Amino acid sequence: MLRRPWTPNFLATSSIFVNCLQATYTKIFLQFEERFWFDTEMAIYADMERGRYPIWQNLDHVKFFPGSGLVFVTVTGDFSLRIEGMQDSDVREEVMEVLRAMYPNTTVPDPVAFHFKCWHADPLFRGSYSNWPPSFLPGHSENLRATVDKRLWFAGEATSLKYFGMCLSLLRFACS
């Protein structure tokens, strides 16, 4: 007997997948042997080029990982896409150029470690988080949460209007 594989009917929910875009938000981590940067949790850098390494976070801060030597910078949107198309060494060079511009009276060493994830380029993700368009209605989130023939469930931050994070949607799924 030939068994036909089950395939879900996405016609009722296809507009949800088309309309929900994946935004790209990239965190670039650097580790140094000694801390030379700001003492606060966060810092903002203003460059002539919009989106060029603007938001910095001090992970070596007492509230995070003191003594770690870690700092990271966040880029979003088109700038994230741009750096994903670059060689890691070129991104590192640009980031170091910005750090040295931020601290012109300090000898800024090269990092001992450098890392960032290319979320947009990863075929399993194609972005960092869901970005609903202005035409989004609460019913879209409810439709996305719905099961397909009680055989396929969707989880993730896009399925909740109240909570942003996959853990709560997985808990909701596990309890259903």
JSON list of C-alpha atoms in Angstrom, two decimals:
[
{"chain": "A", "resi": 1, "resn": "MET", "atom": "CA", "xyz": [0.00, 0.00, 0.00]},
{"chain": "A", "resi": 2, "resn": "LEU", "atom": "CA", "xyz": [1.39, 3.39, -1.01]},
{"chain": "A", "resi": 3, "resn": "ARG", "atom": "CA", "xyz": [0.98, 5.96, 1.74]},
{"chain": "A", "resi": 4, "resn": "ARG", "atom": "CA", "xyz": [0.66, 9.62, 0.80]},
{"chain": "A", "resi": 5, "resn": "PRO", "atom": "CA", "xyz": [2.74, 11.90, 3.06]},
{"chain": "A", "resi": 6, "resn": "TRP", "atom": "CA", "xyz": [0.87, 14.46, 5.11]},
{"chain": "A", "resi": 7, "resn": "THR", "atom": "CA", "xyz": [1.27, 18.04, 3.93]},
{"chain": "A", "resi": 8, "resn": "PRO", "atom": "CA", "xyz": [-0.30, 20.99, 5.73]},
{"chain": "A", "resi": 9, "resn": "ASN", "atom": "CA", "xyz": [-2.70, 23.34, 3.99]},
{"chain": "A", "resi": 10, "resn": "PHE", "atom": "CA", "xyz": [-1.17, 26.78, 4.43]},
{"chain": "A", "resi": 11, "resn": "LEU", "atom": "CA", "xyz": [-3.66, 28.65, 2.26]},
{"chain": "A", "resi": 12, "resn": "ALA", "atom": "CA", "xyz": [-5.50, 30.04, 5.28]},
{"chain": "A", "resi": 13, "resn": "THR", "atom": "CA", "xyz": [-2.32, 31.30, 6.96]},
{"chain": "A", "resi": 14, "resn": "SER", "atom": "CA", "xyz": [0.00, 32.05, 4.03]},
{"chain": "A", "resi": 15, "resn": "SER", "atom": "CA", "xyz": [-0.49, 35.83, 4.28]},
{"chain": "A", "resi": 16, "resn": "ILE", "atom": "CA", "xyz": [0.90, 35.66, 7.81]},
{"chain": "A", "resi": 17, "resn": "PHE", "atom": "CA", "xyz": [4.19, 34.26, 6.57]},
{"chain": "A", "resi": 18, "resn": "VAL", "atom": "CA", "xyz": [4.38, 36.68, 3.66]},
{"chain": "A", "resi": 19, "resn": "ASN", "atom": "CA", "xyz": [3.63, 39.76, 5.76]},
{"chain": "A", "resi": 20, "resn": "CYS", "atom": "CA", "xyz": [5.83, 38.97, 8.75]},
{"chain": "A", "resi": 21, "resn": "LEU", "atom": "CA", "xyz": [9.36, 40.03, 7.93]},
{"chain": "A", "resi": 22, "resn": "GLN", "atom": "CA", "xyz": [12.51, 39.00, 9.70]},
{"chain": "A", "resi": 23, "resn": "ALA", "atom": "CA", "xyz": [14.47, 41.97, 10.96]},
{"chain": "A", "resi": 24, "resn": "THR", "atom": "CA", "xyz": [18.21, 41.72, 11.39]},
{"chain": "A", "resi": 25, "resn": "TYR", "atom": "CA", "xyz": [19.87, 42.76, 14.63]},
{"chain": "A", "resi": 26, "resn": "THR", "atom": "CA", "xyz": [23.55, 41.94, 14.99]},
{"chain": "A", "resi": 27, "resn": "LYS", "atom": "CA", "xyz": [25.65, 41.98, 18.14]},
{"chain": "A", "resi": 28, "resn": "ILE", "atom": "CA", "xyz": [29.40, 42.07, 17.61]},
{"chain": "A", "resi": 29, "resn": "PHE", "atom": "CA", "xyz": [31.36, 40.83, 20.63]},
{"chain": "A", "resi": 30, "resn": "LEU", "atom": "CA", "xyz": [34.94, 41.77, 21.45]},
{"chain": "A", "resi": 31, "resn": "GLN", "atom": "CA", "xyz": [37.09, 40.60, 24.32]},
{"chain": "A", "resi": 32, "resn": "PHE", "atom": "CA", "xyz": [40.16, 42.45, 25.56]},
{"chain": "A", "resi": 33, "resn": "GLU", "atom": "CA", "xyz": [42.77, 41.59, 28.16]},
{"chain": "A", "resi": 34, "resn": "GLU", "atom": "CA", "xyz": [42.20, 44.92, 29.91]},
{"chain": "A", "resi": 35, "resn": "ARG", "atom": "CA", "xyz": [39.19, 47.24, 30.00]},
{"chain": "A", "resi": 36, "resn": "PHE", "atom": "CA", "xyz": [39.71, 50.75, 28.58]},
{"chain": "A", "resi": 37, "resn": "TRP", "atom": "CA", "xyz": [36.12, 51.70, 27.74]},
{"chain": "A", "resi": 38, "resn": "PHE", "atom": "CA", "xyz": [33.22, 53.42, 29.53]},
{"chain": "A", "resi": 39, "resn": "ASP", "atom": "CA", "xyz": [32.23, 52.51, 33.11]},
{"chain": "A", "resi": 40, "resn": "THR", "atom": "CA", "xyz": [28.50, 52.67, 32.45]},
{"chain": "A", "resi": 41, "resn": "GLU", "atom": "CA", "xyz": [26.35, 49.78, 31.20]},
{"chain": "A", "resi": 42, "resn": "MET", "atom": "CA", "xyz": [25.72, 51.38, 27.80]},
{"chain": "A", "resi": 43, "resn": "ALA", "atom": "CA", "xyz": [27.22, 53.98, 25.48]},
{"chain": "A", "resi": 44, "resn": "ILE", "atom": "CA", "xyz": [26.09, 55.59, 22.24]},
{"chain": "A", "resi": 45, "resn": "TYR", "atom": "CA", "xyz": [28.43, 56.46, 19.39]},
{"chain": "A", "resi": 46, "resn": "ALA", "atom": "CA", "xyz": [27.36, 59.05, 16.81]},
{"chain": "A", "resi": 47, "resn": "ASP", "atom": "CA", "xyz": [29.00, 58.70, 13.41]},
{"chain": "A", "resi": 48, "resn": "MET", "atom": "CA", "xyz": [28.50, 60.69, 10.22]},
{"chain": "A", "resi": 49, "resn": "GLU", "atom": "CA", "xyz": [27.20, 57.46, 8.64]},
{"chain": "A", "resi": 50, "resn": "ARG", "atom": "CA", "xyz": [23.83, 56.51, 10.09]},
{"chain": "A", "resi": 51, "resn": "GLY", "atom": "CA", "xyz": [23.78, 53.10, 11.78]},
{"chain": "A", "resi": 52, "resn": "ARG", "atom": "CA", "xyz": [27.57, 52.76, 11.94]},
{"chain": "A", "resi": 53, "resn": "TYR", "atom": "CA", "xyz": [28.19, 50.89, 15.20]},
{"chain": "A", "resi": 54, "resn": "PRO", "atom": "CA", "xyz": [26.00, 53.14, 17.39]},
{"chain": "A", "resi": 55, "resn": "ILE", "atom": "CA", "xyz": [25.00, 51.13, 20.49]},
{"chain": "A", "resi": 56, "resn": "TRP", "atom": "CA", "xyz": [27.67, 49.73, 22.80]},
{"chain": "A", "resi": 57, "resn": "GLN", "atom": "CA", "xyz": [27.20, 47.60, 25.91]},
{"chain": "A", "resi": 58, "resn": "ASN", "atom": "CA", "xyz": [29.77, 46.95, 28.60]},
{"chain": "A", "resi": 59, "resn": "LEU", "atom": "CA", "xyz": [29.58, 43.28, 29.64]},
{"chain": "A", "resi": 60, "resn": "ASP", "atom": "CA", "xyz": [32.55, 43.84, 31.95]},
{"chain": "A", "resi": 61, "resn": "HIS", "atom": "CA", "xyz": [30.17, 45.92, 34.10]},
{"chain": "A", "resi": 62, "resn": "VAL", "atom": "CA", "xyz": [29.52, 44.93, 37.74]},
{"chain": "A", "resi": 63, "resn": "LYS", "atom": "CA", "xyz": [25.88, 44.03, 36.82]},
{"chain": "A", "resi": 64, "resn": "PHE", "atom": "CA", "xyz": [26.93, 41.61, 34.06]},
{"chain": "A", "resi": 65, "resn": "PHE", "atom": "CA", "xyz": [30.27, 39.79, 33.86]},
{"chain": "A", "resi": 66, "resn": "PRO", "atom": "CA", "xyz": [32.88, 41.79, 35.77]},
{"chain": "A", "resi": 67, "resn": "GLY", "atom": "CA", "xyz": [36.43, 40.92, 34.82]},
{"chain": "A", "resi": 68, "resn": "SER", "atom": "CA", "xyz": [35.37, 39.34, 31.52]},
{"chain": "A", "resi": 69, "resn": "GLY", "atom": "CA", "xyz": [36.95, 41.98, 29.28]},
{"chain": "A", "resi": 70, "resn": "LEU", "atom": "CA", "xyz": [33.83, 41.84, 27.09]},
{"chain": "A", "resi": 71, "resn": "VAL", "atom": "CA", "xyz": [32.14, 44.68, 25.22]},
{"chain": "A", "resi": 72, "resn": "PHE", "atom": "CA", "xyz": [29.74, 44.46, 22.31]},
{"chain": "A", "resi": 73, "resn": "VAL", "atom": "CA", "xyz": [28.27, 46.76, 19.72]},
{"chain": "A", "resi": 74, "resn": "THR", "atom": "CA", "xyz": [24.83, 46.39, 18.12]},
{"chain": "A", "resi": 75, "resn": "VAL", "atom": "CA", "xyz": [23.94, 47.19, 14.53]},
{"chain": "A", "resi": 76, "resn": "THR", "atom": "CA", "xyz": [20.56, 46.75, 12.86]},
{"chain": "A", "resi": 77, "resn": "GLY", "atom": "CA", "xyz": [18.76, 46.77, 9.52]},
{"chain": "A", "resi": 78, "resn": "ASP", "atom": "CA", "xyz": [20.72, 47.60, 6.39]},
{"chain": "A", "resi": 79, "resn": "PHE", "atom": "CA", "xyz": [23.95, 47.97, 8.35]},
{"chain": "A", "resi": 80, "resn": "SER", "atom": "CA", "xyz": [23.54, 44.42, 9.71]},
{"chain": "A", "resi": 81, "resn": "LEU", "atom": "CA", "xyz": [23.00, 43.12, 6.20]},
{"chain": "A", "resi": 82, "resn": "ARG", "atom": "CA", "xyz": [26.05, 45.04, 5.00]},
{"chain": "A", "resi": 83, "resn": "ILE", "atom": "CA", "xyz": [28.41, 43.55, 7.58]},
{"chain": "A", "resi": 84, "resn": "GLU", "atom": "CA", "xyz": [27.06, 40.05, 6.97]},
{"chain": "A", "resi": 85, "resn": "GLY", "atom": "CA", "xyz": [28.37, 40.40, 3.42]},
{"chain": "A", "resi": 86, "resn": "MET", "atom": "CA", "xyz": [31.86, 41.34, 4.62]},
{"chain": "A", "resi": 87, "resn": "GLN", "atom": "CA", "xyz": [34.80, 39.24, 5.73]},
{"chain": "A", "resi": 88, "resn": "ASP", "atom": "CA", "xyz": [35.08, 38.93, 9.53]},
{"chain": "A", "resi": 89, "resn": "SER", "atom": "CA", "xyz": [38.50, 40.57, 9.41]},
{"chain": "A", "resi": 90, "resn": "ASP", "atom": "CA", "xyz": [37.04, 43.63, 7.62]},
{"chain": "A", "resi": 91, "resn": "VAL", "atom": "CA", "xyz": [34.24, 43.94, 10.18]},
{"chain": "A", "resi": 92, "resn": "ARG", "atom": "CA", "xyz": [36.76, 43.66, 12.97]},
{"chain": "A", "resi": 93, "resn": "GLU", "atom": "CA", "xyz": [38.90, 46.36, 11.36]},
{"chain": "A", "resi": 94, "resn": "GLU", "atom": "CA", "xyz": [35.89, 48.72, 11.07]},
{"chain": "A", "resi": 95, "resn": "VAL", "atom": "CA", "xyz": [34.82, 48.12, 14.67]},
{"chain": "A", "resi": 96, "resn": "MET", "atom": "CA", "xyz": [38.35, 48.76, 15.90]},
{"chain": "A", "resi": 97, "resn": "GLU", "atom": "CA", "xyz": [38.46, 51.97, 13.83]},
{"chain": "A", "resi": 98, "resn": "VAL", "atom": "CA", "xyz": [35.33, 53.15, 15.64]},
{"chain": "A", "resi": 99, "resn": "LEU", "atom": "CA", "xyz": [36.67, 52.19, 19.08]},
{"chain": "A", "resi": 100, "resn": "ARG", "atom": "CA", "xyz": [39.88, 54.07, 18.37]},
{"chain": "A", "resi": 101, "resn": "ALA", "atom": "CA", "xyz": [37.84, 57.10, 17.26]},
{"chain": "A", "resi": 102, "resn": "MET", "atom": "CA", "xyz": [35.81, 56.87, 20.49]},
{"chain": "A", "resi": 103, "resn": "TYR", "atom": "CA", "xyz": [39.01, 56.81, 22.57]},
{"chain": "A", "resi": 104, "resn": "PRO", "atom": "CA", "xyz": [41.54, 58.99, 20.70]},
{"chain": "A", "resi": 105, "resn": "ASN", "atom": "CA", "xyz": [43.74, 59.54, 23.79]},
{"chain": "A", "resi": 106, "resn": "THR", "atom": "CA", "xyz": [43.97, 55.84, 24.63]},
{"chain": "A", "resi": 107, "resn": "THR", "atom": "CA", "xyz": [46.06, 53.10, 23.06]},
{"chain": "A", "resi": 108, "resn": "VAL", "atom": "CA", "xyz": [43.29, 50.68, 22.07]},
{"chain": "A", "resi": 109, "resn": "PRO", "atom": "CA", "xyz": [44.72, 47.16, 21.75]},
{"chain": "A", "resi": 110, "resn": "ASP", "atom": "CA", "xyz": [43.50, 44.54, 19.31]},
{"chain": "A", "resi": 111, "resn": "PRO", "atom": "CA", "xyz": [40.92, 42.20, 20.85]},
{"chain": "A", "resi": 112, "resn": "VAL", "atom": "CA", "xyz": [41.93, 38.72, 21.98]},
{"chain": "A", "resi": 113, "resn": "ALA", "atom": "CA", "xyz": [38.55, 37.41, 20.75]},
{"chain": "A", "resi": 114, "resn": "PHE", "atom": "CA", "xyz": [35.98, 38.66, 18.24]},
{"chain": "A", "resi": 115, "resn": "HIS", "atom": "CA", "xyz": [32.63, 37.12, 17.24]},
{"chain": "A", "resi": 116, "resn": "PHE", "atom": "CA", "xyz": [29.33, 37.91, 15.57]},
{"chain": "A", "resi": 117, "resn": "LYS", "atom": "CA", "xyz": [26.51, 35.75, 14.18]},
{"chain": "A", "resi": 118, "resn": "CYS", "atom": "CA", "xyz": [25.18, 36.25, 10.65]},
{"chain": "A", "resi": 119, "resn": "TRP", "atom": "CA", "xyz": [21.48, 35.72, 11.43]},
{"chain": "A", "resi": 120, "resn": "HIS", "atom": "CA", "xyz": [20.18, 36.87, 8.06]},
{"chain": "A", "resi": 121, "resn": "ALA", "atom": "CA", "xyz": [22.50, 34.60, 6.08]},
{"chain": "A", "resi": 122, "resn": "ASP", "atom": "CA", "xyz": [21.63, 31.53, 8.17]},
{"chain": "A", "resi": 123, "resn": "PRO", "atom": "CA", "xyz": [18.97, 29.57, 6.23]},
{"chain": "A", "resi": 124, "resn": "LEU", "atom": "CA", "xyz": [17.42, 28.34, 9.48]},
{"chain": "A", "resi": 125, "resn": "PHE", "atom": "CA", "xyz": [16.74, 31.89, 10.67]},
{"chain": "A", "resi": 126, "resn": "ARG", "atom": "CA", "xyz": [16.92, 34.48, 7.85]},
{"chain": "A", "resi": 127, "resn": "GLY", "atom": "CA", "xyz": [16.92, 37.23, 10.46]},
{"chain": "A", "resi": 128, "resn": "SER", "atom": "CA", "xyz": [17.00, 37.94, 14.16]},
{"chain": "A", "resi": 129, "resn": "TYR", "atom": "CA", "xyz": [13.39, 38.59, 15.14]},
{"chain": "A", "resi": 130, "resn": "SER", "atom": "CA", "xyz": [9.90, 38.98, 13.70]},
{"chain": "A", "resi": 131, "resn": "ASN", "atom": "CA", "xyz": [9.02, 42.43, 12.47]},
{"chain": "A", "resi": 132, "resn": "TRP", "atom": "CA", "xyz": [5.30, 42.86, 11.93]},
{"chain": "A", "resi": 133, "resn": "PRO", "atom": "CA", "xyz": [4.27, 45.45, 9.33]},
{"chain": "A", "resi": 134, "resn": "PRO", "atom": "CA", "xyz": [2.01, 48.43, 10.18]},
{"chain": "A", "resi": 135, "resn": "SER", "atom": "CA", "xyz": [-0.96, 46.48, 8.79]},
{"chain": "A", "resi": 136, "resn": "PHE", "atom": "CA", "xyz": [-0.54, 43.81, 11.49]},
{"chain": "A", "resi": 137, "resn": "LEU", "atom": "CA", "xyz": [-3.70, 42.88, 13.42]},
{"chain": "A", "resi": 138, "resn": "PRO", "atom": "CA", "xyz": [-3.88, 40.89, 16.68]},
{"chain": "A", "resi": 139, "resn": "GLY", "atom": "CA", "xyz": [-5.69, 38.15, 14.78]},
{"chain": "A", "resi": 140, "resn": "HIS", "atom": "CA", "xyz": [-2.54, 37.50, 12.75]},
{"chain": "A", "resi": 141, "resn": "SER", "atom": "CA", "xyz": [-0.69, 36.42, 15.89]},
{"chain": "A", "resi": 142, "resn": "GLU", "atom": "CA", "xyz": [-3.62, 34.20, 16.89]},
{"chain": "A", "resi": 143, "resn": "ASN", "atom": "CA", "xyz": [-3.64, 32.59, 13.44]},
{"chain": "A", "resi": 144, "resn": "LEU", "atom": "CA", "xyz": [0.08, 31.96, 13.63]},
{"chain": "A", "resi": 145, "resn": "ARG", "atom": "CA", "xyz": [-0.38, 30.27, 17.03]},
{"chain": "A", "resi": 146, "resn": "ALA", "atom": "CA", "xyz": [-3.09, 27.98, 15.69]},
{"chain": "A", "resi": 147, "resn": "THR", "atom": "CA", "xyz": [-2.23, 24.36, 14.97]},
{"chain": "A", "resi": 148, "resn": "VAL", "atom": "CA", "xyz": [-2.45, 22.89, 11.51]},
{"chain": "A", "resi": 149, "resn": "ASP", "atom": "CA", "xyz": [-4.56, 19.73, 11.71]},
{"chain": "A", "resi": 150, "resn": "LYS", "atom": "CA", "xyz": [-3.21, 19.22, 15.26]},
{"chain": "A", "resi": 151, "resn": "ARG", "atom": "CA", "xyz": [-0.03, 17.95, 13.60]},
{"chain": "A", "resi": 152, "resn": "LEU", "atom": "CA", "xyz": [2.01, 21.12, 13.23]},
{"chain": "A", "resi": 153, "resn": "TRP", "atom": "CA", "xyz": [2.49, 23.80, 15.88]},
{"chain": "A", "resi": 154, "resn": "PHE", "atom": "CA", "xyz": [4.31, 27.08, 15.61]},
{"chain": "A", "resi": 155, "resn": "ALA", "atom": "CA", "xyz": [6.35, 28.53, 18.44]},
{"chain": "A", "resi": 156, "resn": "GLY", "atom": "CA", "xyz": [8.53, 31.56, 18.85]},
{"chain": "A", "resi": 157, "resn": "GLU", "atom": "CA", "xyz": [8.38, 35.20, 19.75]},
{"chain": "A", "resi": 158, "resn": "ALA", "atom": "CA", "xyz": [6.15, 36.00, 16.77]},
{"chain": "A", "resi": 159, "resn": "THR", "atom": "CA", "xyz": [3.31, 33.97, 18.26]},
{"chain": "A", "resi": 160, "resn": "SER", "atom": "CA", "xyz": [2.83, 36.20, 21.30]},
{"chain": "A", "resi": 161, "resn": "LEU", "atom": "CA", "xyz": [1.53, 39.75, 21.53]},
{"chain": "A", "resi": 162, "resn": "LYS", "atom": "CA", "xyz": [2.44, 40.02, 25.20]},
{"chain": "A", "resi": 163, "resn": "TYR", "atom": "CA", "xyz": [5.79, 38.28, 25.49]},
{"chain": "A", "resi": 164, "resn": "PHE", "atom": "CA", "xyz": [8.81, 38.54, 23.24]},
{"chain": "A", "resi": 165, "resn": "GLY", "atom": "CA", "xyz": [10.70, 35.30, 23.49]},
{"chain": "A", "resi": 166, "resn": "MET", "atom": "CA", "xyz": [10.39, 31.72, 22.40]},
{"chain": "A", "resi": 167, "resn": "CYS", "atom": "CA", "xyz": [10.49, 30.17, 25.87]},
{"chain": "A", "resi": 168, "resn": "LEU", "atom": "CA", "xyz": [6.99, 31.29, 26.82]},
{"chain": "A", "resi": 169, "resn": "SER", "atom": "CA", "xyz": [5.52, 30.10, 23.53]},
{"chain": "A", "resi": 170, "resn": "LEU", "atom": "CA", "xyz": [7.20, 26.71, 24.01]},
{"chain": "A", "resi": 171, "resn": "LEU", "atom": "CA", "xyz": [5.74, 26.51, 27.51]},
{"chain": "A", "resi": 172, "resn": "ARG", "atom": "CA", "xyz": [2.30, 27.39, 26.07]},
{"chain": "A", "resi": 173, "resn": "PHE", "atom": "CA", "xyz": [2.76, 24.61, 23.50]},
{"chain": "A", "resi": 174, "resn": "ALA", "atom": "CA", "xyz": [3.88, 22.07, 26.10]},
{"chain": "A", "resi": 175, "resn": "CYS", "atom": "CA", "xyz": [0.81, 22.80, 28.25]},
{"chain": "A", "resi": 176, "resn": "SER", "atom": "CA", "xyz": [-1.65, 22.46, 25.35]}
]
